[in-house]
CSV table of C-alpha atoms in Angstrom, one decimal:
chain,number,residue,atom,x,y,z
A,1,UNK,CA,-10.6,28.6,-1.8
A,2,UNK,CA,-11.8,24.5,-2.5
A,3,UNK,CA,-9.6,21.9,-3.6
A,4,UNK,CA,-10.2,19.2,-6.4
A,5,UNK,CA,-9.7,15.5,-5.8
A,6,UNK,CA,-9.2,13.3,-7.8
A,7,UNK,CA,-8.6,9.2,-7.6
A,8,UNK,CA,-7.3,6.8,-10.0
A,9,UNK,CA,-9.6,4.1,-10.0
A,10,UNK,CA,-12.2,5.6,-7.9
A,11,UNK,CA,-14.4,2.2,-9.0
A,12,UNK,CA,-12.9,0.3,-6.3
A,13,UNK,CA,-14.4,-1.2,-3.0
A,14,UNK,CA,-12.5,0.6,-1.3
A,15,UNK,CA,-13.4,3.5,-2.7
A,16,UNK,CA,-16.2,4.2,0.2
A,17,UNK,CA,-13.4,3.6,2.5
A,18,UNK,CA,-12.3,6.9,1.3
A,19,UNK,CA,-15.2,8.3,0.7
A,20,UNK,CA,-15.6,9.0,4.5
A,21,UNK,CA,-12.8,9.9,5.7
A,22,UNK,CA,-12.7,13.1,3.3
A,23,UNK,CA,-15.6,13.9,4.9
A,24,UNK,CA,-15.0,13.4,7.9
A,25,UNK,CA,-12.3,15.9,8.0
A,26,UNK,CA,-14.1,19.2,5.6
A,27,UNK,CA,-14.0,21.4,7.8
A,28,UNK,CA,-9.2,20.7,7.3
A,29,UNK,CA,-9.8,19.9,3.2
A,30,UNK,CA,-12.7,22.3,1.7
A,31,UNK,CA,-13.0,20.1,-1.3
A,32,UNK,CA,-14.6,21.6,-4.1
A,33,UNK,CA,-14.3,18.9,-6.7
A,34,UNK,CA,-13.9,15.2,-5.9
A,35,UNK,CA,-13.7,13.6,-9.2
A,36,UNK,CA,-13.8,9.5,-9.2
A,37,UNK,CA,-12.1,8.0,-12.3
A,38,UNK,CA,-12.0,4.4,-13.7
A,39,UNK,CA,-12.4,2.6,-16.9
A,40,UNK,CA,-15.2,0.3,-16.0
A,41,UNK,CA,-18.3,2.2,-15.9
A,42,UNK,CA,-20.2,-0.5,-14.4
A,43,UNK,CA,-18.6,-0.3,-11.2
A,44,UNK,CA,-17.5,3.6,-11.0
A,45,UNK,CA,-21.6,4.0,-11.6
A,46,UNK,CA,-22.3,1.1,-8.5
A,47,UNK,CA,-19.7,2.5,-6.2
A,48,UNK,CA,-20.0,6.1,-7.6
A,49,UNK,CA,-23.3,5.7,-6.3
A,50,UNK,CA,-23.0,4.7,-2.6
A,51,UNK,CA,-20.2,7.7,-3.0
A,52,UNK,CA,-22.9,10.2,-3.9
A,53,UNK,CA,-26.0,8.8,-1.6
A,54,UNK,CA,-22.8,8.9,1.4
A,55,UNK,CA,-21.5,11.9,0.4
A,56,UNK,CA,-25.3,14.3,0.6
A,57,UNK,CA,-26.0,11.6,4.2
A,58,UNK,CA,-22.5,13.8,5.7
A,59,UNK,CA,-23.6,16.9,4.2
A,60,UNK,CA,-20.6,17.5,1.8
A,61,UNK,CA,-20.7,20.7,-0.1
A,62,UNK,CA,-19.0,19.8,-2.2
A,63,UNK,CA,-19.4,18.3,-6.3
A,64,UNK,CA,-18.9,15.0,-7.0
A,65,UNK,CA,-17.6,13.8,-10.5
A,66,UNK,CA,-18.3,10.2,-12.0
A,67,UNK,CA,-16.0,10.0,-15.1
A,68,UNK,CA,-13.7,7.9,-17.3
A,69,UNK,CA,-11.8,10.3,-18.5
A,70,UNK,CA,-8.2,10.6,-17.1
A,71,UNK,CA,-6.8,13.9,-18.4
A,72,UNK,CA,-10.9,15.2,-17.2
A,73,UNK,CA,-10.2,13.9,-13.8
A,74,UNK,CA,-6.5,15.1,-13.3
A,75,UNK,CA,-7.8,17.8,-15.1
A,76,UNK,CA,-7.3,21.3,-12.2
A,77,UNK,CA,-6.4,18.7,-9.7
A,78,UNK,CA,-4.6,19.2,-6.1
A,79,UNK,CA,-4.2,15.6,-5.1
A,80,UNK,CA,-4.2,12.6,-6.9
A,81,UNK,CA,-4.8,9.9,-5.2
A,82,UNK,CA,-4.0,6.2,-7.2
A,83,UNK,CA,-5.1,3.1,-6.1
A,84,UNK,CA,-5.2,0.3,-9.7
A,85,UNK,CA,-5.3,-2.7,-9.8
A,86,UNK,CA,-3.9,-3.9,-13.2
A,87,UNK,CA,-5.4,-7.6,-14.5
A,88,UNK,CA,-8.1,-7.4,-11.8
A,89,UNK,CA,-8.5,-9.5,-9.2
A,90,UNK,CA,-8.0,-12.6,-11.3
A,91,UNK,CA,-4.1,-11.4,-12.1
A,92,UNK,CA,-3.8,-11.5,-8.4
A,93,UNK,CA,-5.0,-14.8,-8.0
A,94,UNK,CA,-2.6,-16.0,-10.8
A,95,UNK,CA,0.3,-13.6,-8.1
A,96,UNK,CA,-0.9,-15.7,-5.4
A,97,UNK,CA,-1.2,-18.9,-6.7
A,98,UNK,CA,2.5,-19.7,-10.2
A,99,UNK,CA,4.6,-19.1,-7.9
A,100,UNK,CA,4.0,-22.1,-5.7
A,101,UNK,CA,4.4,-24.1,-8.0
A,102,UNK,CA,7.6,-23.5,-8.6
A,103,UNK,CA,8.5,-23.5,-5.1
A,104,UNK,CA,8.0,-20.0,-3.5
A,105,UNK,CA,5.7,-18.0,-2.1
A,106,UNK,CA,2.9,-16.5,-4.1
A,107,UNK,CA,1.5,-12.6,-3.1
A,108,UNK,CA,0.2,-9.6,-4.7
A,109,UNK,CA,3.3,-7.5,-3.0
A,110,UNK,CA,6.2,-9.0,-2.3
A,111,UNK,CA,8.3,-12.8,-3.5
A,112,UNK,CA,7.2,-13.3,-7.0
A,113,UNK,CA,3.8,-12.1,-7.2
A,114,UNK,CA,4.5,-8.5,-5.9
A,115,UNK,CA,7.5,-8.5,-8.5
A,116,UNK,CA,4.7,-9.3,-11.8
A,117,UNK,CA,2.4,-7.1,-10.0
A,118,UNK,CA,5.1,-4.3,-10.1
A,119,UNK,CA,5.9,-4.8,-14.2
A,120,UNK,CA,2.5,-5.0,-14.6
A,121,UNK,CA,1.8,-1.5,-12.5
A,122,UNK,CA,5.2,0.5,-12.8
A,123,UNK,CA,4.7,1.6,-16.5
A,124,UNK,CA,0.8,2.6,-16.4
A,125,UNK,CA,1.6,4.6,-13.4
A,126,UNK,CA,4.2,6.4,-14.3
A,127,UNK,CA,2.3,7.1,-17.8
A,128,UNK,CA,-0.5,8.9,-15.4
A,129,UNK,CA,1.8,11.2,-13.7
A,130,UNK,CA,3.6,12.0,-16.7
A,131,UNK,CA,-0.9,13.0,-17.4
A,132,UNK,CA,-1.0,15.1,-13.3
A,133,UNK,CA,2.0,17.3,-14.6
A,134,UNK,CA,0.6,18.6,-17.6
A,135,UNK,CA,-2.9,18.8,-16.2
A,136,UNK,CA,-2.8,18.6,-12.5
A,137,UNK,CA,-3.0,22.1,-10.7
A,138,UNK,CA,0.4,23.4,-10.1
A,139,UNK,CA,2.3,21.5,-6.9
A,140,UNK,CA,0.1,18.8,-7.8
A,141,UNK,CA,1.1,15.8,-5.1
A,142,UNK,CA,0.2,12.7,-6.5
A,143,UNK,CA,-0.9,9.6,-3.5
A,144,UNK,CA,0.1,6.1,-4.2
A,145,UNK,CA,-2.0,3.3,-2.5
A,146,UNK,CA,-1.6,0.9,-5.3
A,147,UNK,CA,1.0,-1.7,-4.4
A,148,UNK,CA,3.5,-2.7,-4.6
A,149,UNK,CA,3.4,1.0,-3.5
A,150,UNK,CA,7.6,0.9,-2.1
A,151,UNK,CA,8.3,0.5,-5.3
A,152,UNK,CA,5.6,1.9,-7.3
A,153,UNK,CA,6.9,4.8,-4.5
A,154,UNK,CA,10.2,4.9,-5.8
A,155,UNK,CA,9.7,4.8,-9.6
A,156,UNK,CA,7.7,8.2,-9.4
A,157,UNK,CA,10.3,9.8,-7.2
A,158,UNK,CA,13.2,8.9,-9.6
A,159,UNK,CA,11.9,10.0,-12.0
A,160,UNK,CA,10.9,13.8,-10.1
A,161,UNK,CA,7.3,13.7,-9.5
A,162,UNK,CA,5.7,15.1,-6.4
A,163,UNK,CA,4.5,11.7,-4.9
A,164,UNK,CA,3.9,9.5,-1.7
A,165,UNK,CA,3.2,6.9,-0.7
A,166,UNK,CA,0.6,5.9,1.3
A,167,UNK,CA,-0.3,2.2,3.3
A,168,UNK,CA,-2.4,1.4,6.0
A,169,UNK,CA,-0.6,-1.2,7.9
A,170,UNK,CA,1.0,2.0,10.2
A,171,UNK,CA,-2.1,3.1,11.3
A,172,UNK,CA,-3.6,-0.3,11.6
A,173,UNK,CA,-0.8,-1.1,14.2
A,174,UNK,CA,-1.4,2.4,16.1
A,175,UNK,CA,-4.7,1.3,17.0
A,176,UNK,CA,-5.1,-1.9,17.2
A,177,UNK,CA,-1.6,-1.1,19.9
A,178,UNK,CA,-3.7,1.8,21.8
A,179,UNK,CA,-6.7,-0.9,22.3
A,180,UNK,CA,-4.3,-3.5,23.9
A,181,UNK,CA,-2.9,-0.1,26.9
A,182,UNK,CA,-5.8,1.4,27.1
A,183,UNK,CA,-5.1,4.5,25.0
A,184,UNK,CA,-6.2,7.2,23.1
A,185,UNK,CA,-4.9,6.2,19.2
A,186,UNK,CA,-3.8,9.9,19.0
A,187,UNK,CA,-1.7,9.2,22.4
A,188,UNK,CA,0.6,6.6,20.8
A,189,UNK,CA,3.4,7.7,18.5
A,190,UNK,CA,5.5,4.2,16.2
A,191,UNK,CA,8.4,3.6,15.7
A,192,UNK,CA,8.1,2.9,12.5
A,193,UNK,CA,11.1,2.0,10.5
A,194,UNK,CA,11.5,-0.3,6.5
A,195,UNK,CA,10.7,-0.9,3.5
A,196,UNK,CA,6.4,-0.6,2.8
A,197,UNK,CA,5.2,-4.7,4.3
A,198,UNK,CA,8.5,-4.8,5.3
A,199,UNK,CA,9.3,-2.5,8.4
A,200,UNK,CA,8.7,-3.3,12.3
A,201,UNK,CA,8.0,-1.0,15.3
A,202,UNK,CA,10.7,-0.5,17.9
A,203,UNK,CA,8.9,1.8,20.4
A,204,UNK,CA,6.1,2.4,21.1
A,205,UNK,CA,6.3,5.9,23.1
A,206,UNK,CA,2.9,7.5,24.6
A,207,UNK,CA,3.7,10.6,26.5
A,208,UNK,CA,7.2,9.9,26.4
A,209,UNK,CA,7.1,6.6,27.3
A,210,UNK,CA,8.8,3.9,25.4
A,211,UNK,CA,5.3,1.6,26.4
A,212,UNK,CA,7.2,-1.6,23.8
A,213,UNK,CA,8.4,-3.6,26.6
A,214,UNK,CA,5.8,-3.7,28.7
A,215,UNK,CA,3.4,-4.1,25.5
A,216,UNK,CA,5.3,-7.2,24.6
A,217,UNK,CA,5.6,-8.4,28.2
A,218,UNK,CA,1.5,-8.5,28.6
A,219,UNK,CA,0.1,-9.3,24.8
A,220,UNK,CA,3.3,-10.6,22.8
A,221,UNK,CA,1.5,-13.5,22.7
A,222,UNK,CA,-1.7,-12.3,21.8
A,223,UNK,CA,-0.2,-10.0,19.3
A,224,UNK,CA,1.8,-13.1,17.7
A,225,UNK,CA,-1.6,-14.6,17.6
A,226,UNK,CA,-3.5,-12.4,15.5
A,227,UNK,CA,-0.8,-11.3,13.7
A,228,UNK,CA,0.2,-15.1,12.4
A,229,UNK,CA,4.2,-14.8,13.0
A,230,UNK,CA,5.9,-16.8,16.0
A,231,UNK,CA,6.6,-14.9,19.2
A,232,UNK,CA,10.3,-16.0,19.3
A,233,UNK,CA,10.4,-13.3,16.4
A,234,UNK,CA,9.2,-10.0,18.5
A,235,UNK,CA,11.5,-11.9,21.2
A,236,UNK,CA,14.7,-11.6,19.5
A,237,UNK,CA,14.1,-8.4,18.0
A,238,UNK,CA,12.4,-6.9,20.7
A,239,UNK,CA,10.1,-5.5,18.2
A,240,UNK,CA,6.9,-6.2,16.2
A,241,UNK,CA,7.1,-7.4,13.0
A,242,UNK,CA,4.3,-6.6,10.4
A,243,UNK,CA,2.2,-8.7,8.9
A,244,UNK,CA,3.7,-9.6,6.2
A,245,UNK,CA,7.4,-10.5,7.9
A,246,UNK,CA,5.6,-14.0,8.2
A,247,UNK,CA,6.4,-14.1,4.4
A,248,UNK,CA,10.2,-14.2,5.1
A,249,UNK,CA,10.0,-15.4,8.5
A,250,UNK,CA,7.8,-18.5,8.1
A,251,UNK,CA,8.7,-19.2,4.7
A,252,UNK,CA,7.4,-23.5,5.4
A,253,UNK,CA,4.3,-23.3,6.4
A,254,UNK,CA,3.3,-20.4,4.2
A,255,UNK,CA,3.8,-21.7,1.3
A,256,UNK,CA,2.3,-25.6,2.5
A,257,UNK,CA,-1.3,-23.5,3.1
A,258,UNK,CA,-0.8,-22.5,-0.7
A,259,UNK,CA,-0.3,-25.8,-2.5
A,260,UNK,CA,-2.8,-27.2,0.4
A,261,UNK,CA,-5.1,-24.5,-1.9
A,262,UNK,CA,-5.6,-21.4,0.4
A,263,UNK,CA,-5.3,-17.5,-1.6
A,264,UNK,CA,-6.8,-13.9,-0.2
A,265,UNK,CA,-7.7,-13.6,-3.4
A,266,UNK,CA,-10.4,-16.1,-4.0
A,267,UNK,CA,-11.7,-14.7,-1.0
A,268,UNK,CA,-11.7,-10.5,-1.8
A,269,UNK,CA,-13.1,-12.1,-4.9
A,270,UNK,CA,-15.9,-13.3,-2.9
A,271,UNK,CA,-16.1,-10.3,-1.0
A,272,UNK,CA,-16.1,-7.9,-3.3
A,273,UNK,CA,-19.2,-9.7,-5.3
A,274,UNK,CA,-21.1,-9.2,-2.3
A,275,UNK,CA,-19.4,-6.0,-2.0
A,276,UNK,CA,-20.8,-5.0,-5.2
A,277,UNK,CA,-24.2,-6.3,-4.7
A,278,UNK,CA,-24.7,-3.8,-1.6
A,279,UNK,CA,-23.6,-0.9,-3.0
A,280,UNK,CA,-26.2,-1.8,-5.6
A,281,UNK,CA,-29.0,-0.6,-3.1
A,282,UNK,CA,-30.3,2.3,-3.2
A,283,UNK,CA,-31.7,3.1,0.0
A,284,UNK,CA,-27.5,2.0,1.3
A,285,UNK,CA,-26.1,5.8,2.8
A,286,UNK,CA,-23.1,4.2,4.7
A,287,UNK,CA,-20.3,1.8,3.9
A,288,UNK,CA,-21.1,-1.9,4.8
A,289,UNK,CA,-19.3,-3.7,7.7
A,290,UNK,CA,-17.9,-5.7,5.2
A,291,UNK,CA,-15.9,-3.4,3.9
A,292,UNK,CA,-13.9,-4.3,6.8
A,293,UNK,CA,-13.4,-8.2,5.6
A,294,UNK,CA,-11.9,-6.6,2.5
A,295,UNK,CA,-9.1,-5.0,3.7
A,296,UNK,CA,-7.3,-1.8,4.1
A,297,UNK,CA,-9.1,-1.3,7.8
A,298,UNK,CA,-8.3,2.6,8.4
A,299,UNK,CA,-7.5,3.8,4.6
A,300,UNK,CA,-10.1,6.7,4.6
A,301,UNK,CA,-8.2,8.1,8.2
A,302,UNK,CA,-4.7,7.5,6.6
A,303,UNK,CA,-5.5,9.3,3.1
A,304,UNK,CA,-7.6,11.7,4.5
A,305,UNK,CA,-5.6,13.4,7.3
A,306,UNK,CA,-2.4,12.8,5.3
A,307,UNK,CA,-4.5,15.0,2.7
A,308,UNK,CA,-5.7,17.1,4.9
A,309,UNK,CA,-2.0,18.0,6.6
A,310,UNK,CA,-0.8,18.7,3.0
A,311,UNK,CA,-3.5,21.2,2.3
A,312,UNK,CA,-3.2,22.9,6.3
A,313,UNK,CA,0.5,21.7,7.1
A,314,UNK,CA,-0.6,20.9,10.4
A,315,UNK,CA,3.1,19.7,10.8
A,316,UNK,CA,1.4,16.6,12.6
A,317,UNK,CA,3.5,13.2,12.1
A,318,UNK,CA,2.3,10.4,9.1
A,319,UNK,CA,3.9,7.2,8.4
A,320,UNK,CA,4.2,7.9,4.1
A,321,UNK,CA,6.7,5.9,1.4
A,322,UNK,CA,9.1,9.0,1.0
A,323,UNK,CA,12.7,9.8,-0.5
A,324,UNK,CA,15.1,8.7,2.7
A,325,UNK,CA,17.6,11.5,3.3
A,326,UNK,CA,19.0,10.3,5.8
A,327,UNK,CA,16.4,8.9,7.9
A,328,UNK,CA,17.8,5.8,7.7
A,329,UNK,CA,21.9,5.0,7.4
A,330,UNK,CA,21.3,2.1,5.7
A,331,UNK,CA,20.1,3.2,2.6
A,332,UNK,CA,21.2,6.3,-0.3
A,333,UNK,CA,19.5,9.7,0.4
A,334,UNK,CA,17.2,8.6,-3.1
A,335,UNK,CA,15.8,5.5,-1.7
A,336,UNK,CA,11.8,5.0,-1.1
A,337,UNK,CA,11.9,4.2,2.7
A,338,UNK,CA,8.4,4.2,4.8
A,339,UNK,CA,9.2,5.9,8.2
A,340,UNK,CA,7.0,9.0,10.6
A,341,UNK,CA,7.3,12.2,9.0
A,342,UNK,CA,6.2,15.8,9.6
A,343,UNK,CA,3.9,16.8,7.1
A,344,UNK,CA,3.1,19.9,5.9
A,345,UNK,CA,2.7,22.5,2.5
A,346,UNK,CA,5.9,21.4,1.4
A,347,UNK,CA,5.7,17.6,1.9
A,348,UNK,CA,7.1,15.0,4.2
A,349,UNK,CA,9.5,15.6,6.0
A,350,UNK,CA,11.6,11.6,8.0
A,351,UNK,CA,12.3,11.8,10.8
A,352,UNK,CA,16.1,10.3,12.4
A,353,UNK,CA,16.0,6.3,13.0
A,354,UNK,CA,17.7,4.5,15.0
A,355,UNK,CA,20.9,2.5,13.1
A,356,UNK,CA,19.2,-1.0,12.6
A,357,UNK,CA,20.3,-4.9,13.9
A,358,UNK,CA,22.2,-6.8,11.3
A,359,UNK,CA,19.5,-9.1,10.8
A,360,UNK,CA,16.8,-5.7,9.9
A,361,UNK,CA,19.1,-4.1,7.6
A,362,UNK,CA,20.3,-7.5,5.8
A,363,UNK,CA,17.4,-7.4,4.7
A,364,UNK,CA,16.1,-4.1,4.0
A,365,UNK,CA,19.4,-3.3,2.1
A,366,UNK,CA,18.3,-6.9,0.1
A,367,UNK,CA,14.8,-6.5,-0.6
A,368,UNK,CA,16.2,-2.5,-1.5
A,369,UNK,CA,18.2,-3.5,-4.2
A,370,UNK,CA,16.2,-6.1,-5.7
A,371,UNK,CA,13.1,-3.9,-5.9
A,372,UNK,CA,15.7,-0.7,-7.5
A,373,UNK,CA,16.2,-3.8,-10.1
A,374,UNK,CA,12.5,-4.5,-10.7
A,375,UNK,CA,11.8,-0.9,-11.6
A,376,UNK,CA,14.0,-1.1,-14.3
A,377,UNK,CA,12.6,-4.1,-15.3
A,378,UNK,CA,9.0,-2.7,-15.9
A,379,UNK,CA,10.5,0.1,-17.9
A,380,UNK,CA,12.7,-1.5,-20.3
A,381,UNK,CA,11.4,-5.0,-20.5
A,382,UNK,CA,14.7,-6.1,-20.9
A,383,UNK,CA,13.7,-9.9,-19.8
A,384,UNK,CA,17.8,-9.5,-18.3
A,385,UNK,CA,17.0,-7.5,-15.7
A,386,UNK,CA,13.9,-9.0,-15.0
A,387,UNK,CA,15.9,-12.3,-14.3
A,388,UNK,CA,18.7,-10.3,-12.0
A,389,UNK,CA,15.6,-8.9,-9.9
A,390,UNK,CA,13.9,-11.9,-9.2
A,391,UNK,CA,17.5,-13.7,-9.1
A,392,UNK,CA,18.0,-10.6,-6.0
A,393,UNK,CA,14.5,-11.4,-4.1
A,394,UNK,CA,15.2,-12.9,-0.8
A,395,UNK,CA,12.3,-14.5,-1.2
A,396,UNK,CA,12.6,-16.0,-5.1
A,397,UNK,CA,16.8,-16.1,-5.1
A,398,UNK,CA,17.8,-18.5,-3.1
A,399,UNK,CA,14.9,-21.0,-3.0
A,400,UNK,CA,14.0,-22.3,-6.7
A,401,UNK,CA,15.2,-21.5,-10.0
A,402,UNK,CA,14.6,-18.0,-10.6
A,403,UNK,CA,14.5,-19.3,-14.3
A,404,UNK,CA,12.0,-20.8,-15.5
A,405,UNK,CA,9.3,-18.6,-13.2
A,406,UNK,CA,10.0,-16.2,-15.3
A,407,UNK,CA,9.1,-17.6,-18.1
A,408,UNK,CA,5.6,-18.4,-16.6
A,409,UNK,CA,5.4,-15.5,-14.4
A,410,UNK,CA,5.6,-13.3,-18.4
A,411,UNK,CA,4.0,-15.6,-20.1
A,412,UNK,CA,0.8,-15.7,-17.9
A,413,UNK,CA,0.9,-11.3,-17.6
A,414,UNK,CA,1.0,-11.1,-21.4
A,415,UNK,CA,-1.4,-8.9,-22.0
A,416,UNK,CA,0.2,-6.4,-19.4
A,417,UNK,CA,3.8,-6.8,-20.3
A,418,UNK,CA,4.1,-5.0,-23.9
A,419,UNK,CA,8.0,-4.2,-23.9
A,420,UNK,CA,8.2,-7.7,-23.1
A,421,UNK,CA,6.9,-9.3,-25.8
A,422,UNK,CA,8.0,-6.5,-28.6
A,423,UNK,CA,9.6,-7.6,-31.3
A,424,UNK,CA,13.2,-6.7,-31.4
């Protein structure tokens, strides 16, 4: 019997990546209906048109539905994928530019910008989850690709929803490492540990042998340059840090670039405009090469593989954001962590990880404490809790005055944060 997959935020320029992945796994994931939902009818029509042509090209046997009705999209779904951007790229531009004026980094998933995005996003995703609970198939899974993935997934799991978070960082590193080692990607098992966008590769296992020391010795400088991180950090830790740790390890350099006016948001706005022009072409029936510049590399593989494994119970190991349940001894059982997990029909079963060294442990526990406070603030609209969250954030509290920064962030996001501006 086939399944129904609903994609909330189906008008995203990422969607063709997902379409490709699902079409390629029709043998493991027989989809009867793929529903793309978006509140922007124009974008949905453009992206949905390309999706339809791609599926026709692939001789995909299911039915594609485009809708702006959220409940209709979710109705009877076995899997609900969430890829939202509340406020669009315009809000992202604010996330990346406003904090620099207060002496800290602006970024869409971490630091002050990630905090603002979390405040905008968490209430919307939790509202969606209520619809899933009422309208989706029994036992439906929510798979979150919406940033900040760790916080959003934590909020969902805290409320008892059947949810997992997904990020493309681990699979992208796996593919890149495989190329450096000259082996097939499936032969590489990563010892990936931490939180979303705060993780390290502590082992690279190929047929039972950890080849990380060899990799760092032969390609360390190349990897550091590609990831825009100092080689010294790799050598000190004996690990490969996530690209996103550059905001912690090279704070001053990143802030200086941002003050010079460089933003990823403006790059993405330009790329998305070009992509949508391409998607309008009625002869285009495959994802364009430019999509690789948008980010989200291997998203299609990660998402499709996760859904397929949840459906057929294959039991393979994938890196996901999941309830800790003892995998990382440094954090409580109910903390959401990003680690390898064995995936079957019952869900993701996190694999035990080695204890973290002091430097990693301190940063992970600080950021998890911040995430908990930020989630509470997003739910409640309590400004005192929001201030406590910003103060606890290691990219904010120790580096700038949180009070005026919070006031500016809330005002800039006023129309997306009704809880913070409701009458007392």
